[in-house]
Short mmCIF file of C-alpha atoms and ligand atoms in Angstrom, two decimals:
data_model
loop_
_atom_site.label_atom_id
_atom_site.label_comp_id
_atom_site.label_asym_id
_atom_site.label_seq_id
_atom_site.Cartn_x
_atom_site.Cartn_y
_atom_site.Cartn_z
CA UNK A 21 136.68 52.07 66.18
CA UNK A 22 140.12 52.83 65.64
CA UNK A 23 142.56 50.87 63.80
CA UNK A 24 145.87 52.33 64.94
CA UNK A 25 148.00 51.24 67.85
CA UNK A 26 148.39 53.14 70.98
CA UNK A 27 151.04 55.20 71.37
CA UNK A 28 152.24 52.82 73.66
CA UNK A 29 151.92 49.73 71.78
CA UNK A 30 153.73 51.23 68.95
CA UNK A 31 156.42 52.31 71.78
CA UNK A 32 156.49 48.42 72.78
CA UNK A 33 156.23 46.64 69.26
CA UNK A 34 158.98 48.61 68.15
CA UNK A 35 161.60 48.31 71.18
CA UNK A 36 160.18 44.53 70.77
CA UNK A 37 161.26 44.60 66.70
CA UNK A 38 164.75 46.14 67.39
CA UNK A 39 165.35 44.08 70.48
CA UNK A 40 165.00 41.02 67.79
CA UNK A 41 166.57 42.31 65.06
CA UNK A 42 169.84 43.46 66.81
CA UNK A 43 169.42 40.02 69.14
CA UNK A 44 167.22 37.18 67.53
CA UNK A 45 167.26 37.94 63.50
CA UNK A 46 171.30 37.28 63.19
CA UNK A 47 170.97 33.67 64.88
CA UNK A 48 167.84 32.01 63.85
CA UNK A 49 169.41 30.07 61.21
CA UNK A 50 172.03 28.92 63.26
CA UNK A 51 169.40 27.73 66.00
CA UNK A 52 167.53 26.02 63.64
CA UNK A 53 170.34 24.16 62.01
CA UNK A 54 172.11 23.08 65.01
CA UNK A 55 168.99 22.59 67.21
CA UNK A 56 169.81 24.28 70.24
CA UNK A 57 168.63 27.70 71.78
CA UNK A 58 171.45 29.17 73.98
CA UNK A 59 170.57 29.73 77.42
CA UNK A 60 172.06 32.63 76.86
CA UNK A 61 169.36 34.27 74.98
CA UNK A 62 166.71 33.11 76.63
CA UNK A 63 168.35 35.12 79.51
CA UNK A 64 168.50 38.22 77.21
CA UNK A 65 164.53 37.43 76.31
CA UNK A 66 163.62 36.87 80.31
CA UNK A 67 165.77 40.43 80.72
CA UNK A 68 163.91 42.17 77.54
CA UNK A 69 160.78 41.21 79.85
CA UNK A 70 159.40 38.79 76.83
CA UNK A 71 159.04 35.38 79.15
CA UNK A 72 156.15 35.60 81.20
CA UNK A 73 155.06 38.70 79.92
CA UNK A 74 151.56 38.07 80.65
CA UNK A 75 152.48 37.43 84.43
CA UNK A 76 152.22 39.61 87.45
CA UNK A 77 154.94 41.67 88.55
CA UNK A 78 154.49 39.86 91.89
CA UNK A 79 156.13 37.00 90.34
CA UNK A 80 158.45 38.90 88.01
CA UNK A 81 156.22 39.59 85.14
CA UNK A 82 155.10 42.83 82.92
CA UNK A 83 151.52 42.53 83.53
CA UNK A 84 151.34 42.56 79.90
CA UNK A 85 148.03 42.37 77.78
CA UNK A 86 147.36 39.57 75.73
CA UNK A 87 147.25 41.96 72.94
CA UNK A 88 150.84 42.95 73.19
CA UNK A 89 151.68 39.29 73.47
CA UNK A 90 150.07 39.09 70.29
CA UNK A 91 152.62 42.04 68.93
CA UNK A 92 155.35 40.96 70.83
CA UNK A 93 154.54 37.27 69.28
CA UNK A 94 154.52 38.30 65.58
CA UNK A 95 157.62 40.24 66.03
CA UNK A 96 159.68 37.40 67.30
CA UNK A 97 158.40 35.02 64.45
CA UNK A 98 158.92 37.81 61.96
CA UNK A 99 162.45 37.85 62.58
CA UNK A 100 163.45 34.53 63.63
CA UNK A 101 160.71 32.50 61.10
CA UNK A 102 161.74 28.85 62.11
CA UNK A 103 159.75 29.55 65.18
CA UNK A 104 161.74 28.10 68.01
CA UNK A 105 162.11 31.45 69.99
CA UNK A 106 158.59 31.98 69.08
CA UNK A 107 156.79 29.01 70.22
CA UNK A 108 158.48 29.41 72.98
CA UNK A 109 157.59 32.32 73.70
CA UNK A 110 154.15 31.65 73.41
CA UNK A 111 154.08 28.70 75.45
CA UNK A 112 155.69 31.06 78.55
CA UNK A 113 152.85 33.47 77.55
CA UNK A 114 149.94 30.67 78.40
CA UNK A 115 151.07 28.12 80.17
CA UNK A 116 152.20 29.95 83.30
CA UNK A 117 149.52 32.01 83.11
CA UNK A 118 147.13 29.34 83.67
CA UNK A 119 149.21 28.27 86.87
CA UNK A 120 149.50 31.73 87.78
CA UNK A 121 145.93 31.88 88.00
CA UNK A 122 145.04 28.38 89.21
CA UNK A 123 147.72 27.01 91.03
CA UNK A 124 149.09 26.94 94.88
CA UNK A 125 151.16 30.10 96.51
CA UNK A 126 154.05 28.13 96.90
CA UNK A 127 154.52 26.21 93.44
CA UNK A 128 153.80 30.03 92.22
CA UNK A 129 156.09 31.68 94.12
CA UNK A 130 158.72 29.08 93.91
CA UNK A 131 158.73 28.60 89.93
CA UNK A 132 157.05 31.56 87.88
CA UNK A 133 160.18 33.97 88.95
CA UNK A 134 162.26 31.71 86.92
CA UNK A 135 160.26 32.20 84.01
CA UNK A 136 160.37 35.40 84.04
CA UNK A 137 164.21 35.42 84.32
CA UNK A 138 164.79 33.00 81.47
CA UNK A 139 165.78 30.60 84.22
CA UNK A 140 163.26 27.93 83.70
CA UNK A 141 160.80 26.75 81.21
CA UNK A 142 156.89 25.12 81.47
CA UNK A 143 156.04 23.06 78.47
CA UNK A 144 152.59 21.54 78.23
CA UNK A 145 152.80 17.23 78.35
CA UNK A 146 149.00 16.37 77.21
CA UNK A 147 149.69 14.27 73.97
CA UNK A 148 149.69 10.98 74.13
CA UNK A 149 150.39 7.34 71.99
CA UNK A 150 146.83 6.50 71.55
CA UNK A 151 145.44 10.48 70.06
CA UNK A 152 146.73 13.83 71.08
CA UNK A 153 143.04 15.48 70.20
CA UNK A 154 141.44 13.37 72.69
CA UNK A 155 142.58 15.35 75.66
CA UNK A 156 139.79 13.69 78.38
CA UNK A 157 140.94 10.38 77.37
CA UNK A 158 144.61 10.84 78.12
CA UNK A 159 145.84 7.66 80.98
CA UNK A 160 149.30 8.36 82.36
CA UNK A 161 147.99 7.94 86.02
CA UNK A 162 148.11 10.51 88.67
CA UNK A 163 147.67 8.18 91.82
CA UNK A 164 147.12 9.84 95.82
CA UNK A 165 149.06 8.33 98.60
CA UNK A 166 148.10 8.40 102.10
CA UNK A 167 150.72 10.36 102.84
CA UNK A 168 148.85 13.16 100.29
CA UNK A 169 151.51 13.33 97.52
CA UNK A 170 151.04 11.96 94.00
CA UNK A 171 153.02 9.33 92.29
CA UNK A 172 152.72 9.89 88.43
CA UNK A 173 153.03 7.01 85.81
CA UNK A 174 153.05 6.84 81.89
CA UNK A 175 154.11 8.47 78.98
CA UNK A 176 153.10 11.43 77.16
CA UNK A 177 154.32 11.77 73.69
CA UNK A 178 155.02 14.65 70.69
CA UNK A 179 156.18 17.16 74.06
CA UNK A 180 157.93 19.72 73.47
CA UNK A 181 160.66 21.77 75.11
CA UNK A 182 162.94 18.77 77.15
CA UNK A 183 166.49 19.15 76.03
CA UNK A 184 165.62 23.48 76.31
CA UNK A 185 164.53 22.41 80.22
CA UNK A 186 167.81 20.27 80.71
CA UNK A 187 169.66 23.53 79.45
CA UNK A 188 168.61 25.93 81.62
CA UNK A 189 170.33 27.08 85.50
CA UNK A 190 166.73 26.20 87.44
CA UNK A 191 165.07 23.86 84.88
CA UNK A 192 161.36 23.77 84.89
CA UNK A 193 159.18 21.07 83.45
CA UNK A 194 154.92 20.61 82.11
CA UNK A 195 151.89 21.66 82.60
CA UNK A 196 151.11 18.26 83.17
CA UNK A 197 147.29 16.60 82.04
CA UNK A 198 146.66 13.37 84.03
CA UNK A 199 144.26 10.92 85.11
CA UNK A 200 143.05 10.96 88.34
CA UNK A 201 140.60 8.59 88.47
CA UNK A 202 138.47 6.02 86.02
CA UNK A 203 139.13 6.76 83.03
CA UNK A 204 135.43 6.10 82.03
CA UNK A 205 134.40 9.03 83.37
CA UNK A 206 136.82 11.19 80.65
CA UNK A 207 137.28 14.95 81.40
CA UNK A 208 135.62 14.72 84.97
CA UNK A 209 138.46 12.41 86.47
CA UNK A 210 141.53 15.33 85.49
CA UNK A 211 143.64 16.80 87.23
CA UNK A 212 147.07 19.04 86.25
CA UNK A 213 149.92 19.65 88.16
CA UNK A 214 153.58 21.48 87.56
CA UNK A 215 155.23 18.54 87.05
CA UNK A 216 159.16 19.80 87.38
CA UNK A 217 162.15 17.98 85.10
CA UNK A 218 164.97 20.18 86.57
CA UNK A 219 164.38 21.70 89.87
CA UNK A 220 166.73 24.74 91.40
CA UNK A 221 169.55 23.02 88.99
CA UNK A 222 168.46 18.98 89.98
CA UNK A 223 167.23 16.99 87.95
CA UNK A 224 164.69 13.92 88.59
CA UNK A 225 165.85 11.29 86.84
CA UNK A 226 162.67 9.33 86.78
CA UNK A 227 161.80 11.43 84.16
CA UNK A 228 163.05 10.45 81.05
CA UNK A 229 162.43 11.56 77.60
CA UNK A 230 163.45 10.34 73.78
CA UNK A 231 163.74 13.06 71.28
CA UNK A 232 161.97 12.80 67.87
CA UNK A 233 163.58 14.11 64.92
CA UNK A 234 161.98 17.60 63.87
CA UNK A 235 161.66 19.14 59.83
CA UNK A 236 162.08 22.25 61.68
CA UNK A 237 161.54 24.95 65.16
CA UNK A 238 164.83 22.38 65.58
CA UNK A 239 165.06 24.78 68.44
CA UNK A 240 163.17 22.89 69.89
CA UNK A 241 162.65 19.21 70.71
CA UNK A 242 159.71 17.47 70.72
CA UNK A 243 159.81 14.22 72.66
CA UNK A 244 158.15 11.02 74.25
CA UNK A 245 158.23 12.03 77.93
CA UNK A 246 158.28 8.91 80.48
CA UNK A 247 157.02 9.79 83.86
CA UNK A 248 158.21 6.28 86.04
CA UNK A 249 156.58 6.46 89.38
CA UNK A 250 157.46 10.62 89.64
CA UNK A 251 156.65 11.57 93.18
CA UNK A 252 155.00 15.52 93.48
CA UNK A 253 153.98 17.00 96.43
CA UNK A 254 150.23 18.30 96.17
CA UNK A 255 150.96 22.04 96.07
CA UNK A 256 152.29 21.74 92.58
CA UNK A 257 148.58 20.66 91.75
CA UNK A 258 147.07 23.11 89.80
CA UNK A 259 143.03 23.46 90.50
CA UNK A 260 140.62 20.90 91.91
CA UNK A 261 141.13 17.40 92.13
CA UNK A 262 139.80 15.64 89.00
CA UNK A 263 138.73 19.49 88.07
CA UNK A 264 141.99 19.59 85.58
CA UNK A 265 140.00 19.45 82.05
CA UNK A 266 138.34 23.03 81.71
CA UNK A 267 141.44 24.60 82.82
CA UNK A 268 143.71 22.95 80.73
CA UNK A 269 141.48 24.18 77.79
CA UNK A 270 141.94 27.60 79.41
CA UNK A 271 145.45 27.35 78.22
CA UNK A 272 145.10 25.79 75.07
CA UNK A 273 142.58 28.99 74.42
CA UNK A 274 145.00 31.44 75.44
CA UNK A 275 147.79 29.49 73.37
CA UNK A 276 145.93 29.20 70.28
CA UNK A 277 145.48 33.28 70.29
CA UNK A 278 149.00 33.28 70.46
CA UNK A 279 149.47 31.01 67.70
CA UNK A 280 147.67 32.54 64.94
CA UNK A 281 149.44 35.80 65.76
CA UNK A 282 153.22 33.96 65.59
CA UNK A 283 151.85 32.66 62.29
CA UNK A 284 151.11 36.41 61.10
CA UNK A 285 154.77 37.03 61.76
CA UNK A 286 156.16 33.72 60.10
CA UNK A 287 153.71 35.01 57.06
CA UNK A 288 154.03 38.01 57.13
CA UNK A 289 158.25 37.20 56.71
CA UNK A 290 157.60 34.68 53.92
CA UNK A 291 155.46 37.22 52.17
CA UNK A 292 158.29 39.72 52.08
CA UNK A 293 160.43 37.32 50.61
CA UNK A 294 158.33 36.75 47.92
CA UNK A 295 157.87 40.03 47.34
CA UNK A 296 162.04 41.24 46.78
CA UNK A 297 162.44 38.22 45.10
CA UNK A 298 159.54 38.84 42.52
CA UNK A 299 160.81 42.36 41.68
CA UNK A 300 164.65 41.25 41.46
CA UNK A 301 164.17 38.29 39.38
CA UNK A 302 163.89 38.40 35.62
CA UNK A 303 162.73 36.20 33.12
CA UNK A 304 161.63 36.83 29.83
CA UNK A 305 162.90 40.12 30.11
CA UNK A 306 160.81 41.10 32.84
CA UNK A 307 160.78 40.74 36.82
CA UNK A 308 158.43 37.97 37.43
CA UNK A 309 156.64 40.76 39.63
CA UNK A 310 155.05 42.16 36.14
CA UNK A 311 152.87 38.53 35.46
CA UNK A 312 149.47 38.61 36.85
CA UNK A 313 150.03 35.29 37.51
CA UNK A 314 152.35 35.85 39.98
CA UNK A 315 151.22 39.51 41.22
CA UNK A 316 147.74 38.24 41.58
CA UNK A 317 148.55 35.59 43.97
CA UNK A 318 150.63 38.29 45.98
CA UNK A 319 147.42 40.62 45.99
CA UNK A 320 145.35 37.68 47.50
CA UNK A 321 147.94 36.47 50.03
CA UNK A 322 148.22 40.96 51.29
CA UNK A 323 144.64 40.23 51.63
CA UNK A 324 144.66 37.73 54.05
CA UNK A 325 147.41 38.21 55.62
CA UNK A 326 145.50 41.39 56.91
CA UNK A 327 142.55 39.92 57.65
CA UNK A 328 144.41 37.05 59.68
CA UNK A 329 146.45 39.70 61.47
CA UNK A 330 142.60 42.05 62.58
CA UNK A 331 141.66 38.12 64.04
CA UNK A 332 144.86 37.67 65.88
CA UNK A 333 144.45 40.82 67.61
CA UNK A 334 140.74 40.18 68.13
CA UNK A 335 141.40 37.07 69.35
CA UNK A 336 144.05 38.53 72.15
CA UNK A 337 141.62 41.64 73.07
CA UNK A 338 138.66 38.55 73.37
CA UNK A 339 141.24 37.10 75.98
CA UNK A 340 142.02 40.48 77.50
CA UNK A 341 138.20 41.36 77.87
CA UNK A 342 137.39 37.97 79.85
CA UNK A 343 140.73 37.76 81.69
CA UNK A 344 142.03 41.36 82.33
CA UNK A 345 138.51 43.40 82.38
CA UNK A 346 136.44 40.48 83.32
CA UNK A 347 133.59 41.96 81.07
CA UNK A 348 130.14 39.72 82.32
CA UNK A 349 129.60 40.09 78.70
CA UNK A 350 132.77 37.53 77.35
CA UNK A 351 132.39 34.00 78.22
CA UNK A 352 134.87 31.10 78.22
CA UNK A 353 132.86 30.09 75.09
CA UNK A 354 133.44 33.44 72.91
CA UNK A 355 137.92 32.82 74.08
CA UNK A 356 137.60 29.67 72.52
CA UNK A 357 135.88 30.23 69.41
CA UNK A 358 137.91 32.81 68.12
CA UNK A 359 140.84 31.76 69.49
CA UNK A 360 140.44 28.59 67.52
CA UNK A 361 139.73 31.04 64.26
CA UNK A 362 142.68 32.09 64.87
CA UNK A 363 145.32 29.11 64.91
CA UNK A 364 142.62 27.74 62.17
CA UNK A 365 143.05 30.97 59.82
CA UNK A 366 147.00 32.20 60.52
CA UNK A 367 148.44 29.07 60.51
CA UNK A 368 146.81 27.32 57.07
CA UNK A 369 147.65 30.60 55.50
CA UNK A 370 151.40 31.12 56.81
CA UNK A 371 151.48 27.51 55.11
CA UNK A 372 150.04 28.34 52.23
CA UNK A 373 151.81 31.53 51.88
CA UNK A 374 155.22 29.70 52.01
CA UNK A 375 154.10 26.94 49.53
CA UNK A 376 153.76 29.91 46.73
CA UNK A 377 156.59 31.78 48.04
CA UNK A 378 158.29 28.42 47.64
CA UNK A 379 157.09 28.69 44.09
CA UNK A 380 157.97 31.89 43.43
CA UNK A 381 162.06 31.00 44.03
CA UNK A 382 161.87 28.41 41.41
CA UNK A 383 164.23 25.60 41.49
CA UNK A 384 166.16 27.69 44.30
CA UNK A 385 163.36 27.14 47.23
CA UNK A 386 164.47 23.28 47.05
CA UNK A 387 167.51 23.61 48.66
CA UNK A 388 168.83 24.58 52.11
CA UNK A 389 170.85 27.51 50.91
CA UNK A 390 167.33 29.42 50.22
CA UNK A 391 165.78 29.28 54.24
CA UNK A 392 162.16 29.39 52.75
CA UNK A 393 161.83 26.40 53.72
CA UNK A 394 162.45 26.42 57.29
CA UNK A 395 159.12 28.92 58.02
CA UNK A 396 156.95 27.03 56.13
CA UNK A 397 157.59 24.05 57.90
CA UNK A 398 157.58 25.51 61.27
CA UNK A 399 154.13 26.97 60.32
CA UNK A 400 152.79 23.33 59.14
CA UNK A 401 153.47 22.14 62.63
CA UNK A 402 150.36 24.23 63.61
CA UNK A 403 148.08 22.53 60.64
CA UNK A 404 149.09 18.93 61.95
CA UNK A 405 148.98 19.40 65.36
CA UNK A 406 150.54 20.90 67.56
CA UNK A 407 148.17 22.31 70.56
CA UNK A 408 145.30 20.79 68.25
CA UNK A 409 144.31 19.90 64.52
CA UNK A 410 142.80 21.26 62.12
CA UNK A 411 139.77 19.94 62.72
CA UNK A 412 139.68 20.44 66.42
CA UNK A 413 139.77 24.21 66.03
CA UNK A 414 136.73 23.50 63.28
CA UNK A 415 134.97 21.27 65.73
CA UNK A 416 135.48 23.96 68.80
CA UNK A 417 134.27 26.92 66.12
CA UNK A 418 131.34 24.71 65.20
CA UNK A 419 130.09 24.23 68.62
CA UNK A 420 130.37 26.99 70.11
CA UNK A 421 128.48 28.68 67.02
CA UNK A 422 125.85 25.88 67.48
CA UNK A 423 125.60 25.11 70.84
CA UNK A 424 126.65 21.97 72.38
CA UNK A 425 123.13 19.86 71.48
CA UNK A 426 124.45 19.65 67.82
CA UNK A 427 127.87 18.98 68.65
CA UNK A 428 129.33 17.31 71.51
C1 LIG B 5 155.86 20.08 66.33
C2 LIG B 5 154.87 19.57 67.33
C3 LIG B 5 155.02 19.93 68.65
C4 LIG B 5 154.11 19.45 69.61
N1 LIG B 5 154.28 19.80 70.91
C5 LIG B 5 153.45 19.31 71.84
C6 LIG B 5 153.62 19.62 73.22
O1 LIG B 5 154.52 20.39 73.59
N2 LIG B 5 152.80 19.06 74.13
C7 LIG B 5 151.80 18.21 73.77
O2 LIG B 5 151.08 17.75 74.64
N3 LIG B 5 151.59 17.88 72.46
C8 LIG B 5 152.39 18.43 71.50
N4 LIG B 5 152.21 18.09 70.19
C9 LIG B 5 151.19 17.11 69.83
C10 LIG B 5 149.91 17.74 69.31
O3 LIG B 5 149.22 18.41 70.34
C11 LIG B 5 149.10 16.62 68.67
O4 LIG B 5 149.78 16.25 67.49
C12 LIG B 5 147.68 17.03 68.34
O5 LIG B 5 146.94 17.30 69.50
C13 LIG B 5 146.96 15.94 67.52
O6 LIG B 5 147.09 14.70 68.13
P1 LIG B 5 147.60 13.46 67.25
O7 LIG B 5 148.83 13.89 66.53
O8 LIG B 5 147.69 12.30 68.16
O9 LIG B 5 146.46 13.26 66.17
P2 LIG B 5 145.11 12.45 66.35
O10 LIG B 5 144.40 12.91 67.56
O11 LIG B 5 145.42 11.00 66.23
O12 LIG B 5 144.29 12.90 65.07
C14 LIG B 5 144.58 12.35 63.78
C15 LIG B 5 143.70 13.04 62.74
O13 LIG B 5 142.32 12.78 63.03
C16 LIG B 5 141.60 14.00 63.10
N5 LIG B 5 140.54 13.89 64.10
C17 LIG B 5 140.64 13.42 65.37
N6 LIG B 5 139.45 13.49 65.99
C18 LIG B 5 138.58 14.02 65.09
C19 LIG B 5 137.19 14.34 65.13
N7 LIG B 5 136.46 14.14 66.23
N8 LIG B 5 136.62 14.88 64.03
C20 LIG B 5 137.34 15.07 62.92
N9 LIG B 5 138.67 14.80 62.81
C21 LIG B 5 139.28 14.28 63.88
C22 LIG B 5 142.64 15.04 63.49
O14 LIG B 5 142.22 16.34 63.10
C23 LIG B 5 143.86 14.56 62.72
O15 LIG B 5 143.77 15.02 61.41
C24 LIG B 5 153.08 18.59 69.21
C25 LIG B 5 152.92 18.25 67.87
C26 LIG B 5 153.80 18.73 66.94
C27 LIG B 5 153.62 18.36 65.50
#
């Protein structure tokens, strides 16, 4: 076993870390304070070949690994730590993947070039009023006309990534989780489409949407989404007819992967905060670096940090192994167990990391001046919810350790 990087992925994660600090680092603040992300620099991120990086080349992609999204993931949170650029990223690194790999020719050809380009964005919509961890329970209606196109009603709520769509030259929209059937018969009545906001520069106004007001990844917005009476033709379906559920966990696997290593970077930046700060500030005559009560918190957080960065990258080279190699020996099962250790692991610690760092800066951390702040609570947006709780990574870790007779 070797720990190192290939010479390659050194070669990438560096162009990738001075790509972001001569590009990203100098206006993270600013996008987090004024809530916007340029279009601008989401063109410079489609031309850096960072949006869809896990796509074919066919469709404008890099035919990266998931492992180098992984390094290309913790760079981008490492120097832009309120997330926005990240979890965007990541999205653009699942998401289209999963329509890359289960949807029509034509959506694919139409709408995945965009991606690539900066062009367009996919979002997931699968959160709803009544319980975002639910997914096979989720109603807005995906009915069939005669005429074989769908009409789609309801609302999904908490989805990110609307005003960012609005923004952009094509648009782009959701990887959209509907109901296709009674709703009785949960996850086998699912199907998911590309469900499109902004279209080649047009938007359909029977989509609406209602921001909520974000702590932070203000980059962002996060918003109820209403879908009244949205007509889609059927090749923006993505899979079988009411066979929508196991693919749509597909992408929350490969998202969560992707999570825990943006978390690493968002940690990893807090950490090093901590650290200049502890041996530049005095008190009592001493940095604050020379009290075991503070160095001996540090030690523990290096510690995990590593450990939660070896997981990340297992995690990706898990998702590599069953997507890229197609090794007999990786099931679905083994992607979503430790992809769920991962978003479990990195983002609880980048959270708890920033709650000490917090600490560390005294009175300081409490106001906006000192951006602390701002990465912790991007990273607590991954221990409340978003793309799953908590609890849901514990319950997918728990039964796929003990089999689905102890826990369904
Ligand atoms: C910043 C942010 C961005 C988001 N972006 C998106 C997005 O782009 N698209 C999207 O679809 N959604 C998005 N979400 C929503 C997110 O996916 C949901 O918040 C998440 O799935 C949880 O759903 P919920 O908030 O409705 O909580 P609930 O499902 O109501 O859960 C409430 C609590 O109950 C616990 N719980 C539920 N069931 C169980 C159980 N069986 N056992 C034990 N505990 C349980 C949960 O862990 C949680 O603590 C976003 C959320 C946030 C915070």
């Amino acid at each position: 076993m070797d720990f190192r990087l290939s010479e390659d992925e050194r070669i990438f994660r560096d162009n990738v870390a001075e790509f972001c600090r001569k590009v990203i680092a100098p206006k993270w603040i600013e996008i987090d304070e004024q809530g916007r992300i340029e279009p601008e620099l989401l063109r410079r991120m489609g031309e850096m070949g960072l949006l869809g990086l896990t796509l074919s080349e066919e469709y404008g992609g890099q035919e990266g690994r998931f492992l180098e999204a992984a390094i290309a993931g913790e760079e981008l949170a490492y120097h832009a730590p309120a997330l926005s650029l990240a979890v965007l990223y990541l999205i653009e690194c699942s998401w289209p993947y999963i329509v890359q790999r289960y949807g029509q020719e034509e959506a694919k050809s139409e709408v995945l070039p965009h991606i690539c380009r900066g062009e367009a964005a996919l979002g997931i919509a699968s959160t709803e009023a009544h319980g975002g961890s639910n997914v096979a329970g989720v109603l807005l209606r995906a009915e069939r006309r005669d005429d074989g196109k769908w009409v789609l009603s309801g609302e999904k709520s908490m989805v990110s990534l609307p005003t960012v769509i609005d923004s952009l030259p094509w648009g782009g929209g959701w990887f959209l989780i509907s109901r296709s059937g009674d709703p009785a018969l949960q996850h086998k009545t699912i199907t998911c489409f590309v469900a499109l906001m902004k279209r080649a520069g047009v938007r359909d106004e029977r989509i609406t949407y209602q921001p909520w007001t974000e702590f932070a990844r203000r980059g962002l917005d996060t918003s109820v989404i209403r879908f009244n009476g949205v007509e889609v033709d059927d090749r923006y379906r993505v899979g079988e007819v009411n066979g929508g559920f196991k693919i749509a966990m597909e992408g929350f696997n490969l998202a969560r992967s992707m999570i825990g290593a943006v978390c690493v970077g968002c940690a990893r930046w807090l950490l090093e905060q901590g650290i200049e700060w502890m041996k530049n500030r005095r008190v009592f005559g001493k940095p604050i670096a020379a009290y075991q009560g503070i160095n001996f918190k540090l030690a523990d957080f290096w510690k995990e940090l590593e450990a939660a960065r070896l997981l990340c990258y297992k995690a990706a080279w898990v998702a590599d192994r069953y997507y890229r190699e197609r090794d007999p020996t990786v099931k679905l099962g083994d992607v979503a167990k430790i992809s769920a250790a991962a978003k479990l692991k990195c983002a609880g610690l980048a959270v708890d990391i920033g709650e000490e760092v917090m600490k560390w800066f005294g009175g300081a951390a409490y106001f906006k001046e000192t951006p602390i702040f701002r990465a912790w609570l991007a990273a607590f947006s991954y221990v409340v919810g978003a793309e799953g709780t908590e609890n849901i990574m514990r319950y997918i870790i728990a039964r796929e350790v003990l089999g689905r007779e102890f826990v369904e």
